[in-house]
PDB file of C-alpha atoms in Angstrom:
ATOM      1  CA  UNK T  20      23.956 -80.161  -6.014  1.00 43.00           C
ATOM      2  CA  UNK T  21      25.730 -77.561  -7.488  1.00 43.00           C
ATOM      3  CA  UNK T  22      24.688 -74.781 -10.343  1.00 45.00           C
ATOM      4  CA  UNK T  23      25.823 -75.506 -13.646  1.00 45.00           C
ATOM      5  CA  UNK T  24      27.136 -71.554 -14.189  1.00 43.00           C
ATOM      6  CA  UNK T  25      31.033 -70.350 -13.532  1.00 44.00           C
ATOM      7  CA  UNK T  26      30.476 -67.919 -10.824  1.00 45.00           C
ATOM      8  CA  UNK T  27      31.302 -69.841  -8.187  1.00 45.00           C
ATOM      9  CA  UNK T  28      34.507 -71.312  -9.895  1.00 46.00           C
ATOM     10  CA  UNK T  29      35.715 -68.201 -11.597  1.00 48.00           C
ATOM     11  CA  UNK T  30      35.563 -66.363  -7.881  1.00 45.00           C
ATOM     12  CA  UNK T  31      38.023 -68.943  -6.633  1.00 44.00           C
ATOM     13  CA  UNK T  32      40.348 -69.183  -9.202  1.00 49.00           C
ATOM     14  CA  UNK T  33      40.392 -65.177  -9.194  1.00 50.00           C
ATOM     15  CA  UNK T  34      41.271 -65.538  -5.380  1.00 46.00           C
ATOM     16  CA  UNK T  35      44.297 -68.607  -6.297  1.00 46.00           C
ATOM     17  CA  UNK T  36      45.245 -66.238  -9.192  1.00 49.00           C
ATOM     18  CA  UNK T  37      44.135 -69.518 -11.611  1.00 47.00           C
ATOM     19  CA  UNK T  38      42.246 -70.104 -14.803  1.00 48.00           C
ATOM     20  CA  UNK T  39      38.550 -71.738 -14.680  1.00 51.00           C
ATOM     21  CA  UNK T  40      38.073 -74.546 -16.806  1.00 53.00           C
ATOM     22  CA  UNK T  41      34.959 -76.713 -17.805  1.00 58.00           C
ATOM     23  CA  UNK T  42      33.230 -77.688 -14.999  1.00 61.00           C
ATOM     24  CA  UNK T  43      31.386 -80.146 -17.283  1.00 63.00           C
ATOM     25  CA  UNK T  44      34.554 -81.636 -18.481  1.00 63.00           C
ATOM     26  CA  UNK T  45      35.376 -82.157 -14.685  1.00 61.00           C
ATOM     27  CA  UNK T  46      32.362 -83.842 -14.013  1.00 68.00           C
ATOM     28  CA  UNK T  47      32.888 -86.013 -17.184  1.00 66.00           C
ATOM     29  CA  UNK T  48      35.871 -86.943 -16.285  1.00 63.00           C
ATOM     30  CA  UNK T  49      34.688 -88.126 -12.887  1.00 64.00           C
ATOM     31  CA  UNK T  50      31.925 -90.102 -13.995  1.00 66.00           C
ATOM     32  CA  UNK T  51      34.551 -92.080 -16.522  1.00 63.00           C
ATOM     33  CA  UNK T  52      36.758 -92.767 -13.155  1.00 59.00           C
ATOM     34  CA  UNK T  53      33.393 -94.689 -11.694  1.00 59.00           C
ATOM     35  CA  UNK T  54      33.851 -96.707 -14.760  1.00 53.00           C
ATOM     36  CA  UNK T  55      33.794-100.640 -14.272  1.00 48.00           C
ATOM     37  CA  UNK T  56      34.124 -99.900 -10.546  1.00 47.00           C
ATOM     38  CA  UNK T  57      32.316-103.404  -8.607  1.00 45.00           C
ATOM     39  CA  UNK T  58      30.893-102.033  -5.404  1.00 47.00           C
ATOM     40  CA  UNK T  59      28.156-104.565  -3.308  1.00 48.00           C
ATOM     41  CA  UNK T  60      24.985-104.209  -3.501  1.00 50.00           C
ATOM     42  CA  UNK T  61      23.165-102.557  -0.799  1.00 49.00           C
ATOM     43  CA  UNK T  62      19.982-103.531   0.285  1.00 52.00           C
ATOM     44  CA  UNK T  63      17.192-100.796   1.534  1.00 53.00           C
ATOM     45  CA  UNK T  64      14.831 -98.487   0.461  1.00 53.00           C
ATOM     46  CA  UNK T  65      17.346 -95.615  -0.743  1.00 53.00           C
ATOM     47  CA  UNK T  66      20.265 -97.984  -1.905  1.00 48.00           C
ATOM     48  CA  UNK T  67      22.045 -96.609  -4.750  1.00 50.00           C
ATOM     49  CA  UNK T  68      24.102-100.036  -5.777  1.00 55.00           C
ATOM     50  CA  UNK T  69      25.848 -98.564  -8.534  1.00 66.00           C
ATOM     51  CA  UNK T  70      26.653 -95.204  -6.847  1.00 66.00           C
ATOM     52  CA  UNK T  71      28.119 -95.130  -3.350  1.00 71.00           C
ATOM     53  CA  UNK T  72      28.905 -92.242  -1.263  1.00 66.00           C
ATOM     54  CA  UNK T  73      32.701 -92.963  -2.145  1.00 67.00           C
ATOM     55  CA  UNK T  74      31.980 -91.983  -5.616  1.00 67.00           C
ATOM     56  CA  UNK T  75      30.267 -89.132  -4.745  1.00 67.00           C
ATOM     57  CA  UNK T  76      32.806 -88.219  -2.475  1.00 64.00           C
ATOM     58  CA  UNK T  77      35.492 -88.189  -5.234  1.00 64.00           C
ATOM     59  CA  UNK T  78      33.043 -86.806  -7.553  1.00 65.00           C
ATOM     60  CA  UNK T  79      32.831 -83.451  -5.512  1.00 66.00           C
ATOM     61  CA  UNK T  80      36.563 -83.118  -4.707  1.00 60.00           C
ATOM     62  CA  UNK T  81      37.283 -84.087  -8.405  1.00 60.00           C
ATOM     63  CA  UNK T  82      35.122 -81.309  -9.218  1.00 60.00           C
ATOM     64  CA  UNK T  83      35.818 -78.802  -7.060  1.00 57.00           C
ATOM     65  CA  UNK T  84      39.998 -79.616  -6.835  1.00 55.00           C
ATOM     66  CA  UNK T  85      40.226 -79.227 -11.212  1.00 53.00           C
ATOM     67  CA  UNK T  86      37.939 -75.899 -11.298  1.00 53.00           C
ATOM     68  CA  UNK T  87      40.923 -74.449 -11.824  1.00 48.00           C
ATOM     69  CA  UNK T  88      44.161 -75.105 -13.689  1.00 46.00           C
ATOM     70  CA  UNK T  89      47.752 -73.196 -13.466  1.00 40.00           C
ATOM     71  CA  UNK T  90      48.187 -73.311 -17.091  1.00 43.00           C
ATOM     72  CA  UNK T  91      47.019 -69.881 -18.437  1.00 48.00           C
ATOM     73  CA  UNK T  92      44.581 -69.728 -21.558  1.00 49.00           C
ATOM     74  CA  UNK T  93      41.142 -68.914 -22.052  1.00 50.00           C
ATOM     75  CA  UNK T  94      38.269 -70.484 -19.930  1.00 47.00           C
ATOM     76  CA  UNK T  95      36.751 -73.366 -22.148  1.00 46.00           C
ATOM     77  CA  UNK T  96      32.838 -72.883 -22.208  1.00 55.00           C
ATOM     78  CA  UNK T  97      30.269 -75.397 -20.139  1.00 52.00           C
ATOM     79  CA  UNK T  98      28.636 -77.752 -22.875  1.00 50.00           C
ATOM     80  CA  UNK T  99      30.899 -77.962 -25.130  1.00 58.00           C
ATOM     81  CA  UNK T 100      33.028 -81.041 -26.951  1.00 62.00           C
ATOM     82  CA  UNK T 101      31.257 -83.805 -25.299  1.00 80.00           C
ATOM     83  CA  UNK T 102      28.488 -85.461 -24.526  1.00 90.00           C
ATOM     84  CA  UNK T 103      25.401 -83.788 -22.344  1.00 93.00           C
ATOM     85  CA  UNK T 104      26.543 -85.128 -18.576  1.00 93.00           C
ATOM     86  CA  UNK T 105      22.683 -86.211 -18.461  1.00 95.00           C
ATOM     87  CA  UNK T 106      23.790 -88.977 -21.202  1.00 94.00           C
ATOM     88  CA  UNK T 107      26.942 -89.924 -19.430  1.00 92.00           C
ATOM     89  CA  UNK T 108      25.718 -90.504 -16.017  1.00 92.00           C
ATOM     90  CA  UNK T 109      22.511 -92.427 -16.915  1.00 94.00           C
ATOM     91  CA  UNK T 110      25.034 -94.737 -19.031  1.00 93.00           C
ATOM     92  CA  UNK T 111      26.133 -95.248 -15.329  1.00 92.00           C
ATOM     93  CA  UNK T 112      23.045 -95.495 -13.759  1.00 93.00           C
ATOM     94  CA  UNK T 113      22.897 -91.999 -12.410  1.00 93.00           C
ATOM     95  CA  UNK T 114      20.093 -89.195 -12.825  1.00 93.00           C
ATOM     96  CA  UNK T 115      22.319 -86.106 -13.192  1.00 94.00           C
ATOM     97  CA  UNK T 116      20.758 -82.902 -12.003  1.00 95.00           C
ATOM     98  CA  UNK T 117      21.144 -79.665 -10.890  1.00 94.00           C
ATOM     99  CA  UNK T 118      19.777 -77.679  -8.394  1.00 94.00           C
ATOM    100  CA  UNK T 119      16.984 -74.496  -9.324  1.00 94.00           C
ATOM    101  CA  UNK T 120      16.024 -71.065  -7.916  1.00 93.00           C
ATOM    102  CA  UNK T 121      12.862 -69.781  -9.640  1.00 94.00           C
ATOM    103  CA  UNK T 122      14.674 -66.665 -10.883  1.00 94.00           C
ATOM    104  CA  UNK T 123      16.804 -68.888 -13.080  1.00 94.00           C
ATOM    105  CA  UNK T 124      13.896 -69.868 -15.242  1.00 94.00           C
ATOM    106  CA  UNK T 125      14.160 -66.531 -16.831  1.00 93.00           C
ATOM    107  CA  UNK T 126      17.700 -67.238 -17.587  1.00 94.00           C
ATOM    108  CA  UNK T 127      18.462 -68.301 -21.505  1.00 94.00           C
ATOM    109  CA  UNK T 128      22.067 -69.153 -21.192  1.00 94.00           C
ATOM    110  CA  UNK T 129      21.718 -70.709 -17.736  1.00 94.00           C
ATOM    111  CA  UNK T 130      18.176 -72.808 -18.875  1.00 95.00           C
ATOM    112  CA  UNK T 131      20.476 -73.927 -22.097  1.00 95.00           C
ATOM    113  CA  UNK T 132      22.987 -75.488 -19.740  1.00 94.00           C
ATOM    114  CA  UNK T 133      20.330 -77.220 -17.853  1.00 96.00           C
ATOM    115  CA  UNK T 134      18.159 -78.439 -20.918  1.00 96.00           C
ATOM    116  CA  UNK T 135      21.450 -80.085 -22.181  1.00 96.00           C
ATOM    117  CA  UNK T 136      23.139 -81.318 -19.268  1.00 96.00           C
ATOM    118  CA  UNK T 137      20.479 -82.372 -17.065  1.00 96.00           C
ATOM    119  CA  UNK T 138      17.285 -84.822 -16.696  1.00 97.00           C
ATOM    120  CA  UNK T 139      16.784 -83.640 -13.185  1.00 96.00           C
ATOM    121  CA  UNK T 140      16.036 -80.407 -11.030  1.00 96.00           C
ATOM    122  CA  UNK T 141      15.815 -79.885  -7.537  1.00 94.00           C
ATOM    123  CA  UNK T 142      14.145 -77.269  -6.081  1.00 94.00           C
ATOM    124  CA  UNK T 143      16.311 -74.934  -4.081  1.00 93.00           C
ATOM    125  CA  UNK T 144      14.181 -73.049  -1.512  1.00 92.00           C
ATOM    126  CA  UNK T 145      10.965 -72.933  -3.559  1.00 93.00           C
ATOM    127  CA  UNK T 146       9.400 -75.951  -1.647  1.00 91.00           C
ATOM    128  CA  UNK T 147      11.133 -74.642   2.162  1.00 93.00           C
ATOM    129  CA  UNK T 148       8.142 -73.483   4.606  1.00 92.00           C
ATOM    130  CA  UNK T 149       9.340 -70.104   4.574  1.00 93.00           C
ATOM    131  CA  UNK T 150       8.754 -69.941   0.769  1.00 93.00           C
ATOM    132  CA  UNK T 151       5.639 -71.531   0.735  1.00 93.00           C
ATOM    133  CA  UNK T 152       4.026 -69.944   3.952  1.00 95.00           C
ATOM    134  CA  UNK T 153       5.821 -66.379   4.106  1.00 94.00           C
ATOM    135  CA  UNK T 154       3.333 -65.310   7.384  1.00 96.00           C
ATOM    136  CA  UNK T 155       1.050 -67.565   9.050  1.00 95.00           C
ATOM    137  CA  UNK T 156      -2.263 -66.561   7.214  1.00 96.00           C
ATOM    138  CA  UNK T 157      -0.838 -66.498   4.086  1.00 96.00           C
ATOM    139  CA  UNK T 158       0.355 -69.068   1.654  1.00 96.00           C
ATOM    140  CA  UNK T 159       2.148 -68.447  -1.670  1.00 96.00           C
ATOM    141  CA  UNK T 160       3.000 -71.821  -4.386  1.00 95.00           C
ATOM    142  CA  UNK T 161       3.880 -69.658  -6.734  1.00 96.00           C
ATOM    143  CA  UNK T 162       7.523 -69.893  -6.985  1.00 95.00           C
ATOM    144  CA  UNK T 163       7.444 -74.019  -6.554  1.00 94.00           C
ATOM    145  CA  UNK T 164       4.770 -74.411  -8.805  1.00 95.00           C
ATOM    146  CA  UNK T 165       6.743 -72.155 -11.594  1.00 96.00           C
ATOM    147  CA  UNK T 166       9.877 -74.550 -11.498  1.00 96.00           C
ATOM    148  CA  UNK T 167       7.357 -77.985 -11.327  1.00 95.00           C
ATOM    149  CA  UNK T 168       6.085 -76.195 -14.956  1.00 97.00           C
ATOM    150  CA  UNK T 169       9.195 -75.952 -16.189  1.00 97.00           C
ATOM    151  CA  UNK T 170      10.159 -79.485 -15.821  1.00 97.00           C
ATOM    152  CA  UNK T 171       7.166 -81.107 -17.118  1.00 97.00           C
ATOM    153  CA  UNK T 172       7.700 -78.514 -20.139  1.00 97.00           C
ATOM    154  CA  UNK T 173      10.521 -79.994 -20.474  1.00 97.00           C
ATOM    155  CA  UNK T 174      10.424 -83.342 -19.987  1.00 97.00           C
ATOM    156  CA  UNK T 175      12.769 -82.975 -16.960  1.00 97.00           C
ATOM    157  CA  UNK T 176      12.630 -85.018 -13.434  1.00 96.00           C
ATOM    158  CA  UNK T 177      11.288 -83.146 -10.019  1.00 94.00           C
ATOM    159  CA  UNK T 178      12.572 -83.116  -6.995  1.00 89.00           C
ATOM    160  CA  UNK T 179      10.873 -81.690  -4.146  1.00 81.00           C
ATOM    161  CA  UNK T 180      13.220 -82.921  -1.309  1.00 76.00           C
ATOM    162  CA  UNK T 181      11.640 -80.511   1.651  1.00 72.00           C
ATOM    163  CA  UNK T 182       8.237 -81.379   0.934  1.00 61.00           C
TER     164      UNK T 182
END
């Protein structure tokens, strides 16, 4: 998954010489492309009927390909005009998320963006081995157990996927 914040699209529009633009529009606009889409059903302990890798697959490059646009103007800001992405995906069937580091807990203008946008977090390295067991005597939950707080604060899925 990737973060919600601009850094990583304003760095390569600096580098094409473009403008950013909503990443949250982009995303928006790729779940409304999945619209009335009839894929078959899948059968299996992980199927995702509604959601297939091919819509993921344009979902990334949809994303990734409009960060930027040639037109010149100002950036538009994440969150803003439309409806939270966590609304518009589950009216597809989709939990949309976002990927956390513990240090962005402490973050106001990044924890706004996930409070509105998301109903899902996924730890980034907090639940890894070498997070949780730094030496071999030693063993440190700290930083997982932080984000897991934060999401039952606030009402928000877990995901520990290394655990």
């Amino acid at each position: 998954m990737s973060h919600l914040n601009n850094h990583a699209s304003d760095s390569l529009c600096r580098s094409t010489g473009m403008d950013p633009v909503s990443i949250h529009d982009m995303i928006a606009l790729s779940l409304s492309l999945c619209q009335g889409r009839q894929e078959p059903k899948s059968t299996g302990r992980n199927s995702m009927s509604k959601f297939t890798r091919r819509h993921a697959l344009a979902l990334m490059a949809s994303a990734t390909g409009a960060a930027c646009t040639s037109a010149g103007g100002p950036a538009v800001q994440l969150g803003t005009g439309s409806e939270p992405l966590k609304d518009l995906a589950a009216a597809k069937g989709i939990r949309f998320g976002t990927a956390m580091d513990v240090r962005e807990v402490s973050d106001p203008a990044y924890l706004d963006i996930v409070l509105r946008d998301c109903a899902v977090i996924v730890a980034e390295n907090e639940h890894k081995m070498y997070t949780i067991q730094p030496t071999p005597d030693a063993m440190n939950w700290t930083p997982g157990d932080t984000l897991v707080a934060f999401a039952k604060a606030n009402n928000l899925g877990m995901r520990g996927h290394t655990l």
